[in-house]
Short mmCIF file of C-alpha atoms in Angstrom, two decimals:
data_model
loop_
_atom_site.label_atom_id
_atom_site.label_comp_id
_atom_site.label_asym_id
_atom_site.label_seq_id
_atom_site.Cartn_x
_atom_site.Cartn_y
_atom_site.Cartn_z
CA MET T 1458 159.52 100.68 -183.15
CA ALA T 1459 159.28 103.48 -185.47
CA ALA T 1460 158.36 106.22 -182.23
CA MET T 1461 161.90 104.34 -180.78
CA ALA T 1462 163.63 104.75 -184.12
CA ALA T 1463 162.97 109.04 -184.59
CA TRP T 1464 163.80 109.56 -180.34
CA ARG T 1465 166.99 108.17 -180.76
CA ALA T 1466 167.86 110.09 -184.28
CA VAL T 1467 166.67 113.29 -182.29
CA ARG T 1468 169.14 112.36 -179.76
CA ALA T 1469 172.24 111.59 -182.80
CA VAL T 1470 172.11 114.83 -183.98
CA PRO T 1471 173.27 117.18 -181.20
CA CYS T 1472 171.47 120.31 -182.06
CA VAL T 1473 168.03 119.77 -182.10
CA PRO T 1474 166.98 121.34 -179.17
CA ILE T 1475 162.90 119.48 -177.85
CA VAL T 1476 161.26 122.19 -176.96
CA PRO T 1477 157.87 121.74 -175.70
CA ALA T 1478 155.25 124.64 -176.43
CA VAL T 1479 156.63 127.77 -175.95
CA THR T 1480 153.80 131.02 -175.09
CA ARG T 1481 155.59 134.08 -176.93
CA PRO T 1482 153.05 136.79 -175.39
CA LEU T 1483 152.87 140.01 -178.07
CA HIS T 1484 154.05 143.12 -176.38
CA THR T 1485 151.64 146.04 -177.13
CA THR T 1486 151.19 149.52 -176.66
CA PRO T 1487 148.01 151.41 -176.25
CA ALA T 1488 146.83 152.98 -179.30
CA ARG T 1489 148.08 156.19 -180.25
CA LEU T 1490 146.76 157.10 -184.05
CA LYS T 1491 149.81 159.25 -183.88
CA THR T 1492 148.76 159.93 -187.44
CA ARG T 1493 145.06 161.97 -186.49
CA ALA T 1494 147.71 164.16 -183.55
CA ALA T 1495 146.78 167.51 -183.88
CA ARG T 1496 145.76 167.11 -187.58
CA VAL T 1497 142.10 168.94 -189.56
CA ARG T 1498 141.07 166.70 -191.90
CA GLY T 1499 138.58 166.63 -194.69
CA GLY T 1500 138.99 169.01 -196.46
CA ARG T 1501 135.49 170.84 -198.98
CA GLY T 1502 136.73 174.31 -198.68
CA ASP T 1503 134.55 175.52 -195.35
CA LYS T 1504 136.42 174.67 -192.59
CA ALA T 1505 137.73 178.13 -191.43
CA VAL T 1506 141.21 176.53 -189.53
CA THR T 1507 143.42 179.32 -187.34
CA TYR T 1508 147.09 179.85 -188.68
CA GLU T 1509 147.85 176.96 -185.20
CA MET T 1510 145.51 174.24 -186.06
CA ALA T 1511 146.09 174.55 -190.33
CA HIS T 1512 150.07 173.43 -189.26
CA PRO T 1513 149.79 169.65 -188.80
CA PRO T 1514 152.89 168.60 -185.64
CA HIS T 1515 155.71 168.25 -187.79
CA TYR T 1516 155.63 171.47 -188.45
CA ILE T 1517 157.04 172.41 -184.66
CA ALA T 1518 159.98 174.20 -184.74
CA HIS T 1519 159.63 175.24 -188.32
CA ARG T 1520 156.49 177.19 -189.22
CA LYS T 1521 155.32 176.93 -185.45
CA GLY T 1522 156.24 177.64 -182.48
CA TRP T 1523 155.60 176.02 -179.27
CA LEU T 1524 152.41 177.29 -177.28
CA SER T 1525 153.93 176.56 -173.76
CA LEU T 1526 157.52 178.49 -172.49
CA HIS T 1527 159.64 177.09 -169.46
CA THR T 1528 163.10 174.88 -168.43
CA GLY T 1529 161.50 172.49 -168.24
CA ASN T 1530 162.67 170.70 -171.61
CA LEU T 1531 166.06 171.78 -170.72
CA ASP T 1532 168.30 169.51 -170.80
CA GLY T 1533 169.46 168.41 -167.11
CA GLU T 1534 166.15 170.19 -165.31
CA ALA T 1535 163.95 168.57 -163.88
CA GLY T 1536 160.42 169.69 -163.00
CA ALA T 1537 159.25 169.12 -166.69
CA ALA T 1538 155.99 166.72 -165.58
CA GLU T 1539 155.22 169.53 -162.90
CA ARG T 1540 154.91 172.14 -165.76
CA ALA T 1541 153.04 169.68 -168.36
CA VAL T 1542 150.21 168.59 -165.66
CA GLU T 1543 150.10 172.87 -164.64
CA ASP T 1544 149.26 173.46 -168.26
CA ALA T 1545 147.05 171.02 -169.37
CA PHE T 1546 144.95 171.91 -166.53
CA LEU T 1547 145.28 175.23 -167.00
CA ARG T 1548 143.70 175.09 -170.87
CA ARG T 1549 141.09 173.52 -169.54
CA PHE T 1550 139.97 176.09 -166.99
CA LEU T 1551 140.50 178.44 -169.28
CA ALA T 1552 138.11 176.95 -171.57
CA GLY T 1553 135.18 176.29 -169.03
CA THR T 1554 135.96 180.17 -167.73
CA PHE T 1555 135.44 181.88 -171.11
CA PRO T 1556 133.20 179.75 -173.18
CA GLY T 1557 133.00 180.61 -176.76
CA VAL T 1558 134.83 184.30 -176.31
CA LEU T 1559 138.60 182.29 -176.68
CA ALA T 1560 139.85 182.80 -180.70
CA ASP T 1561 142.84 180.41 -180.34
CA ALA T 1562 145.14 178.46 -178.13
CA ALA T 1563 146.67 180.16 -174.86
CA VAL T 1564 150.05 180.17 -175.09
CA LEU T 1565 151.07 179.83 -171.46
CA LYS T 1566 155.07 181.12 -170.09
CA ARG T 1567 156.87 180.73 -167.18
CA ARG T 1568 158.90 183.52 -165.74
CA ALA T 1569 160.61 182.34 -162.14
CA ASN T 1570 157.84 181.85 -160.27
CA LEU T 1571 155.13 183.88 -162.78
CA VAL T 1572 152.49 181.93 -165.01
CA VAL T 1573 152.03 184.56 -168.04
CA VAL T 1574 148.06 183.33 -170.30
CA CYS T 1575 148.71 185.29 -172.81
CA ALA T 1576 145.19 184.71 -174.24
CA VAL T 1577 143.71 186.61 -177.79
CA LEU T 1578 139.97 186.79 -177.64
CA ALA T 1579 137.01 187.04 -179.33
CA ARG T 1580 134.23 190.29 -178.74
CA VAL T 1581 131.16 188.61 -177.42
CA LEU T 1582 131.77 189.35 -174.13
CA PRO T 1583 131.35 193.33 -172.86
CA PRO T 1584 133.93 194.45 -170.81
CA ALA T 1585 132.26 194.99 -167.30
CA LYS T 1586 131.64 190.84 -167.80
CA LEU T 1587 135.10 190.62 -168.75
CA TYR T 1588 136.96 192.13 -166.07
CA PHE T 1589 135.58 189.77 -163.72
CA LEU T 1590 136.12 187.01 -165.21
CA VAL T 1591 139.74 187.98 -165.25
CA GLY T 1592 140.17 189.13 -161.85
CA TYR T 1593 138.92 185.68 -161.18
CA THR T 1594 140.61 183.74 -162.84
CA GLU T 1595 143.82 185.69 -161.46
CA THR T 1596 142.68 185.18 -157.84
CA LEU T 1597 141.76 181.75 -158.19
CA LEU T 1598 144.57 180.07 -159.88
CA SER T 1599 147.09 182.63 -157.86
CA HIS T 1600 145.90 180.83 -154.79
CA PHE T 1601 145.62 177.27 -156.51
CA TYR T 1602 148.99 177.17 -157.51
CA LYS T 1603 150.72 179.55 -154.81
CA CYS T 1604 152.30 181.73 -157.90
CA PRO T 1605 151.61 184.56 -159.14
CA VAL T 1606 149.29 184.41 -162.26
CA ARG T 1607 149.32 187.04 -165.00
CA LEU T 1608 146.35 187.27 -168.02
CA GLU T 1609 147.18 189.12 -170.64
CA LEU T 1610 144.34 188.88 -172.72
CA GLN T 1611 144.37 190.80 -176.94
CA THR T 1612 140.58 191.01 -178.37
CA VAL T 1613 140.18 189.71 -182.17
CA PRO T 1614 136.96 191.16 -184.09
CA ASN T 1615 136.50 187.71 -185.18
CA LYS T 1616 138.89 184.82 -185.38
CA VAL T 1617 141.95 184.91 -187.22
CA ILE T 1618 141.22 183.15 -190.50
CA TYR T 1619 144.20 181.36 -191.86
CA LYS T 1620 142.74 179.38 -194.28
CA TYR T 1621 139.60 176.83 -195.92
CA LEU T 1622 140.02 173.85 -195.08
CA PRO W 961 140.06 202.57 -182.52
CA PRO W 962 144.25 201.42 -181.97
CA ARG W 963 146.31 203.11 -179.40
CA THR W 964 149.50 203.37 -182.22
CA GLU W 965 147.11 205.34 -184.40
CA ARG W 966 147.79 207.94 -181.56
CA MET W 967 152.07 207.71 -180.42
CA ALA W 968 154.34 210.11 -181.34
CA VAL W 969 157.72 209.31 -182.98
CA ASP W 970 159.83 210.35 -180.14
CA GLN W 971 157.53 209.45 -177.45
CA ASP W 972 159.38 207.38 -173.97
CA TRP W 973 158.45 203.38 -174.93
CA THR W 974 159.92 202.62 -171.40
CA SER W 975 156.16 203.41 -170.23
CA VAL W 976 154.73 201.54 -173.43
CA TYR W 977 156.59 197.99 -172.68
CA PRO W 978 157.81 198.65 -168.34
CA THR W 979 158.88 195.70 -167.80
CA ALA W 980 158.34 192.31 -169.79
CA ALA W 981 155.02 190.96 -171.18
CA ALA W 982 153.28 189.65 -174.16
CA PHE W 983 153.56 191.41 -177.46
CA LYS W 984 151.02 193.73 -178.05
CA PRO W 985 149.51 194.59 -180.96
CA ALA W 986 147.54 197.54 -180.27
CA SER W 987 150.72 198.87 -178.32
CA VAL W 988 153.26 198.12 -180.87
CA PRO W 989 153.35 200.70 -183.76
CA LEU W 990 155.06 198.59 -185.69
CA PRO W 991 153.41 196.38 -189.41
CA ILE W 992 155.24 193.55 -188.43
CA ARG W 993 154.18 190.20 -190.08
CA MET W 994 154.87 186.62 -189.56
CA GLY W 995 153.71 182.73 -189.74
CA TYR W 996 153.63 181.24 -192.79
CA PRO W 997 151.78 182.60 -195.80
CA VAL W 998 149.22 180.92 -197.56
CA LYS W 999 150.28 179.89 -201.26
CA ARG W 1000 149.96 183.36 -203.53
CA GLY W 1001 149.29 185.38 -200.11
CA VAL W 1002 151.54 186.70 -197.54
CA PRO W 1003 152.47 186.51 -194.13
CA PRO W 1004 149.03 187.01 -191.70
CA SER W 1005 149.46 190.69 -190.01
CA LYS W 1006 150.17 191.38 -186.73
CA GLU W 1007 146.69 191.48 -185.80
CA GLY W 1008 145.51 188.21 -183.29
CA ASN W 1009 149.09 186.85 -184.72
CA LEU W 1010 149.74 183.50 -182.14
CA GLU W 1011 152.87 184.26 -183.13
CA LEU W 1012 154.22 186.85 -182.34
CA ILE W 1013 152.86 186.06 -178.64
CA LYS W 1014 153.92 182.80 -178.56
CA ILE W 1015 157.67 183.90 -179.40
CA PRO W 1016 159.65 185.68 -176.37
CA ASN W 1017 159.96 189.56 -177.28
CA PHE W 1018 162.57 192.31 -175.76
CA LEU W 1019 160.93 195.13 -176.34
CA HIS W 1020 160.79 195.79 -172.76
CA LEU W 1021 164.90 195.90 -173.27
CA THR W 1022 165.70 199.21 -175.47
CA PRO W 1023 169.18 201.00 -174.59
CA PRO W 1024 167.25 203.82 -173.23
CA ALA W 1025 164.80 201.38 -170.85
CA ILE W 1026 168.29 200.10 -170.15
CA LYS W 1027 169.95 203.07 -168.79
CA LYS W 1028 167.84 203.38 -166.28
CA HIS W 1029 168.02 200.24 -164.85
CA CYS W 1030 171.29 201.47 -164.51
CA ALA W 1031 171.42 204.72 -163.48
CA ALA W 1032 168.74 203.05 -160.62
CA LEU W 1033 170.96 200.25 -159.74
CA LYS W 1034 173.96 202.72 -158.93
CA ASP W 1035 172.42 203.88 -155.47
CA PHE W 1036 172.81 200.52 -154.94
CA CYS W 1037 176.81 199.47 -156.22
CA THR W 1038 179.42 199.73 -154.11
CA GLU W 1039 183.20 200.62 -155.71
CA TRP W 1040 185.98 197.82 -155.73
CA PRO W 1041 188.39 198.46 -153.47
CA SER W 1042 190.84 199.92 -154.94
CA ALA W 1043 193.27 198.59 -152.97
CA LEU W 1044 192.91 195.08 -155.19
CA ASP W 1045 194.32 196.91 -158.31
CA SER W 1046 195.23 193.84 -159.75
CA ASP W 1047 195.62 189.94 -160.02
CA GLU W 1048 198.77 189.37 -158.27
CA LYS W 1049 197.64 191.73 -154.93
CA CYS W 1050 194.11 190.43 -155.95
CA GLU W 1051 196.02 186.14 -155.34
CA GLN W 1052 198.41 187.34 -151.90
CA HIS W 1053 195.55 188.79 -150.17
CA PHE W 1054 193.08 185.82 -150.96
CA PRO W 1055 194.97 183.07 -151.73
CA ILE W 1056 191.75 180.67 -151.89
CA GLU W 1057 189.50 180.66 -155.27
CA THR W 1058 185.58 179.27 -154.03
CA GLU W 1059 183.89 178.75 -156.68
CA THR W 1060 179.50 177.98 -156.28
CA THR W 1061 177.00 178.45 -159.08
CA ASP W 1062 173.06 178.91 -158.21
CA TYR W 1063 170.06 177.78 -160.81
CA VAL W 1064 167.40 180.29 -161.60
CA SER W 1065 163.92 177.91 -163.74
CA ALA W 1066 160.64 178.46 -164.17
CA GLY W 1067 158.14 176.55 -161.71
CA THR W 1068 157.00 177.37 -158.23
CA SER W 1069 160.65 175.34 -156.70
CA ILE W 1070 163.60 177.18 -156.06
CA ARG W 1071 165.39 173.87 -155.11
CA ASN W 1072 167.97 172.53 -157.23
CA PRO W 1073 170.09 170.20 -156.34
CA LYS W 1074 172.91 170.82 -158.40
CA ALA W 1075 173.33 174.61 -156.28
CA ARG W 1076 174.87 171.96 -153.34
CA VAL W 1077 178.51 172.02 -155.69
CA VAL W 1078 181.82 174.25 -153.86
CA THR W 1079 185.03 173.58 -155.75
CA LEU W 1080 188.25 175.52 -154.01
CA ARG W 1081 191.52 176.21 -156.28
CA VAL W 1082 194.57 177.11 -154.00
CA LYS W 1083 198.06 177.74 -155.63
CA LEU W 1084 200.76 175.54 -153.73
CA SER W 1085 202.92 178.25 -153.81
CA LYS W 1086 200.69 180.78 -151.47
CA LEU W 1087 201.25 177.13 -149.32
CA ASN W 1088 203.82 176.77 -146.45
CA LEU W 1089 205.17 173.48 -147.66
CA ASP W 1090 208.41 172.07 -147.46
CA GLU W 1091 210.02 169.87 -150.56
CA HIS W 1092 208.90 166.73 -148.83
CA ALA W 1093 205.40 168.65 -147.81
CA LYS W 1094 204.68 169.16 -151.71
CA LYS W 1095 205.67 165.66 -153.22
CA LYS W 1096 203.81 163.98 -149.67
CA LEU W 1097 200.94 166.89 -150.80
CA ILE W 1098 200.48 166.32 -154.78
CA LYS W 1099 200.57 162.31 -154.41
CA LEU W 1100 197.64 162.49 -151.74
CA VAL W 1101 195.60 164.48 -154.21
CA GLY W 1102 196.75 163.54 -157.18
CA GLU W 1103 194.66 164.09 -160.37
CA ARG W 1104 193.31 167.11 -158.69
CA TYR W 1105 196.77 168.44 -159.38
CA CYS W 1106 197.33 169.92 -162.64
CA LYS W 1107 200.95 170.69 -162.14
CA ASP W 1108 201.04 173.80 -165.32
CA THR W 1109 199.96 176.48 -162.82
CA ASP W 1110 200.74 174.69 -160.09
CA ILE W 1111 196.86 174.75 -158.57
CA LEU W 1112 195.18 172.83 -156.87
CA THR W 1113 191.25 171.88 -157.23
CA ILE W 1114 188.89 170.29 -154.93
CA THR W 1115 185.50 169.78 -155.69
CA THR W 1116 183.25 168.56 -153.35
CA ASP W 1117 179.51 168.00 -153.31
CA ARG W 1118 178.95 164.96 -150.85
CA CYS W 1119 177.04 166.89 -148.05
CA PRO W 1120 173.28 168.63 -148.81
CA LEU W 1121 174.13 171.77 -148.59
CA ARG W 1122 175.68 174.38 -149.67
CA ARG W 1123 177.42 175.63 -146.22
CA GLN W 1124 178.17 172.36 -145.18
CA ASN W 1125 180.29 171.63 -148.46
CA TYR W 1126 182.49 174.66 -148.17
CA ASP W 1127 183.52 173.78 -144.68
CA TYR W 1128 183.92 170.29 -145.75
CA GLY W 1129 186.60 171.74 -148.83
CA ILE W 1130 187.91 173.72 -146.38
CA HIS W 1131 188.72 170.80 -143.80
CA LEU W 1132 190.12 169.36 -146.81
CA LEU W 1133 192.48 171.08 -147.38
CA THR W 1134 193.74 171.85 -143.59
CA VAL W 1135 194.30 167.35 -143.24
CA LEU W 1136 195.98 167.64 -146.10
CA TYR W 1137 198.55 170.14 -144.90
CA HIS W 1138 199.14 169.28 -142.04
CA GLU W 1139 199.26 165.48 -142.61
CA SER W 1140 201.54 166.46 -145.75
CA TRP W 1141 204.30 167.95 -142.95
CA LYS W 1142 204.38 164.57 -140.99
CA THR W 1143 206.32 162.00 -141.32
CA GLU W 1144 205.61 158.47 -141.08
CA MET W 1145 207.79 155.46 -140.02
CA TRP W 1146 206.96 153.31 -143.51
CA GLU W 1147 207.68 156.99 -145.78
CA SER W 1148 211.45 155.76 -145.45
CA GLU W 1149 210.76 152.77 -147.26
CA LYS W 1150 210.29 154.87 -150.73
CA SER W 1151 212.24 153.59 -153.83
CA GLU W 1152 213.17 154.54 -157.34
CA GLU W 1153 210.15 153.97 -158.69
CA ASP W 1154 208.18 156.36 -155.94
CA MET W 1155 210.83 158.76 -156.96
CA GLU W 1156 208.67 162.06 -159.07
CA GLU W 1157 211.74 163.29 -160.45
CA TYR W 1158 215.56 161.64 -161.31
CA ILE W 1159 218.09 161.91 -159.12
CA TRP W 1160 221.08 160.88 -159.56
CA GLU W 1161 223.08 159.90 -156.04
CA ASN W 1162 223.16 156.31 -155.81
CA SER W 1163 221.28 155.32 -159.31
CA ARG W 1164 222.55 153.16 -161.97
CA SER W 1165 224.38 156.17 -163.77
CA GLN W 1166 226.19 157.01 -161.82
CA LYS W 1167 228.09 154.02 -160.64
CA ASN W 1168 228.27 153.06 -164.27
CA ALA W 1169 230.31 155.95 -164.95
CA LEU W 1170 232.05 156.02 -161.88
CA ASP W 1171 232.68 151.70 -163.21
CA THR W 1172 233.75 152.94 -166.13
CA LEU W 1173 236.15 155.45 -165.23
CA LEU W 1174 237.61 153.50 -162.74
CA ARG W 1175 238.25 150.56 -165.56
CA ILE W 1176 239.61 153.69 -167.44
CA LYS W 1177 242.65 154.76 -164.86
CA ALA W 1178 243.19 151.09 -164.21
CA SER W 1179 243.75 150.31 -167.61
CA GLU W 1180 245.38 153.34 -167.94
CA ASN W 1181 247.38 152.88 -164.90
CA VAL W 1182 247.16 155.65 -163.37
CA SER W 1183 247.61 155.64 -159.27
CA ASN W 1184 244.09 155.84 -157.25
CA VAL W 1185 241.97 157.81 -157.70
CA THR W 1186 239.31 157.79 -155.11
CA GLU W 1187 235.84 157.97 -156.24
CA GLU W 1188 235.58 161.73 -154.02
CA GLU W 1189 237.68 162.85 -156.90
CA LEU W 1190 236.23 161.21 -159.75
CA LEU W 1191 232.49 162.64 -158.47
CA ALA W 1192 233.81 166.17 -158.16
CA SER W 1193 236.03 166.43 -162.12
CA ASP W 1194 234.01 168.41 -163.60
CA LEU W 1195 233.45 165.73 -166.60
CA VAL W 1196 231.23 163.11 -164.18
CA ASN W 1197 229.07 166.24 -163.65
CA ASP W 1198 228.23 167.41 -166.75
CA TYR W 1199 227.46 163.48 -167.35
CA ARG W 1200 225.81 164.17 -164.58
CA ASN W 1201 223.60 167.32 -165.35
CA SER W 1202 222.64 166.46 -169.32
CA VAL W 1203 221.63 162.76 -167.92
CA ILE W 1204 219.30 164.34 -165.30
CA ALA W 1205 218.29 166.89 -167.61
CA LEU W 1206 216.50 164.13 -170.73
CA LYS W 1207 215.63 162.47 -167.70
CA ASN W 1208 213.72 165.65 -165.76
CA GLU W 1209 212.91 166.91 -168.74
CA GLY W 1210 212.40 164.31 -171.74
CA GLU W 1211 213.77 164.21 -175.33
CA THR W 1212 215.17 167.45 -175.99
CA GLU W 1213 217.16 169.00 -179.26
CA ASN W 1214 219.28 170.90 -176.62
CA ASN W 1215 219.07 168.05 -174.04
CA MET W 1216 220.55 164.58 -176.54
CA SER W 1217 223.52 167.28 -177.70
CA ARG W 1218 224.80 167.81 -174.18
CA TYR W 1219 224.14 163.99 -173.50
CA LYS W 1220 226.71 163.71 -176.65
CA GLU W 1221 228.92 166.43 -175.46
CA SER W 1222 228.93 164.71 -172.05
CA VAL W 1223 229.70 161.16 -173.16
CA LYS W 1224 232.51 162.47 -175.49
CA LYS W 1225 234.56 163.65 -173.68
CA LEU W 1226 233.83 161.28 -170.36
CA LEU W 1227 234.66 158.56 -172.56
CA ASN W 1228 237.56 160.77 -174.05
CA VAL W 1229 236.49 160.30 -177.38
CA LYS W 1230 237.60 162.72 -180.19
CA ALA W 1231 234.85 162.55 -182.52
#
């Protein structure tokens, strides 16, 4: 009886919908850790960092420049994704061919078809070995990407320390 | 020791930086500092400075270098034809202007889909059109005609190649020209709303003016003046010109005062 009365009461109120059990899905994205990207943590005062590493990413265009320059990111231009993939591959390749020699991140510049890789190296290897590695990377990458790849190097006695964090 | 210590002041800079290259601190004798300074410090020096390498530099484009480039390129240039020394002559010999854009970008591919757009520009006064053909062409073409400069602009990009688009544009121009010269049967049904400019003959204004004048003459008991005489008279001509000016050019001070004068003379009202 009470149930019947309740049901009639609910029917009498026109704006109360009888909602069955609805599942409410939650939209999630993979974890991104935006507050930890490209930042050097800690700070006992003995960690030496270069200018690149010392500035977190929100200083790009204010205190830092761009490490890779190409037209793919301009308005109305295509090819940004391809250039990004090429950049990632080139950086890993350099990290592998010059282990312990790279003093700082490599700067990639693209001029029409040509890719210019500007790297700063520490004076660890004798020049003969360095020349061999340079020739090896240039020919291999040119054949791989079918475009001329040029390596422009600068050697420093040791890493250029910006500050100690 | 870096090369900068052995550089003379009046050396040939074009041989140090012949082409576009990254910044080499050992080759540039300037004491440049770049970067945000540490607290109570100075911006970092140029040795190993990534910021200086990142930015594009123009050390290979000093004025002497550009002069050398121009001198080298001069051998490949031909002179502008001396017969085409004014804009009018260029227009007279080459009435159709074609505009195409080439795109350069950094990357392994030179193809750019935006490069297939072709724009053709023609002045209608250069084409051989009579009154009816010109009006029909303007109606066919619609927005692509600019009245102030008398230029017809056709932009084509529906074909995948630039040459095809250029051919299509020329084809469109030819078709428009020939079609505007033909007169179809249904064009005789052109009504007053379709007219581009105001024509006084056979319009309401003419009928009203003649009507009024006839009634005035009738009330003054003057012998029957025929319509043709009235139409040829100065008063009616004045009125006709002022009405045409008003309708075609809009309401300006001049036009309004002319209309006022002509109406006053027509109705014989001395202000």
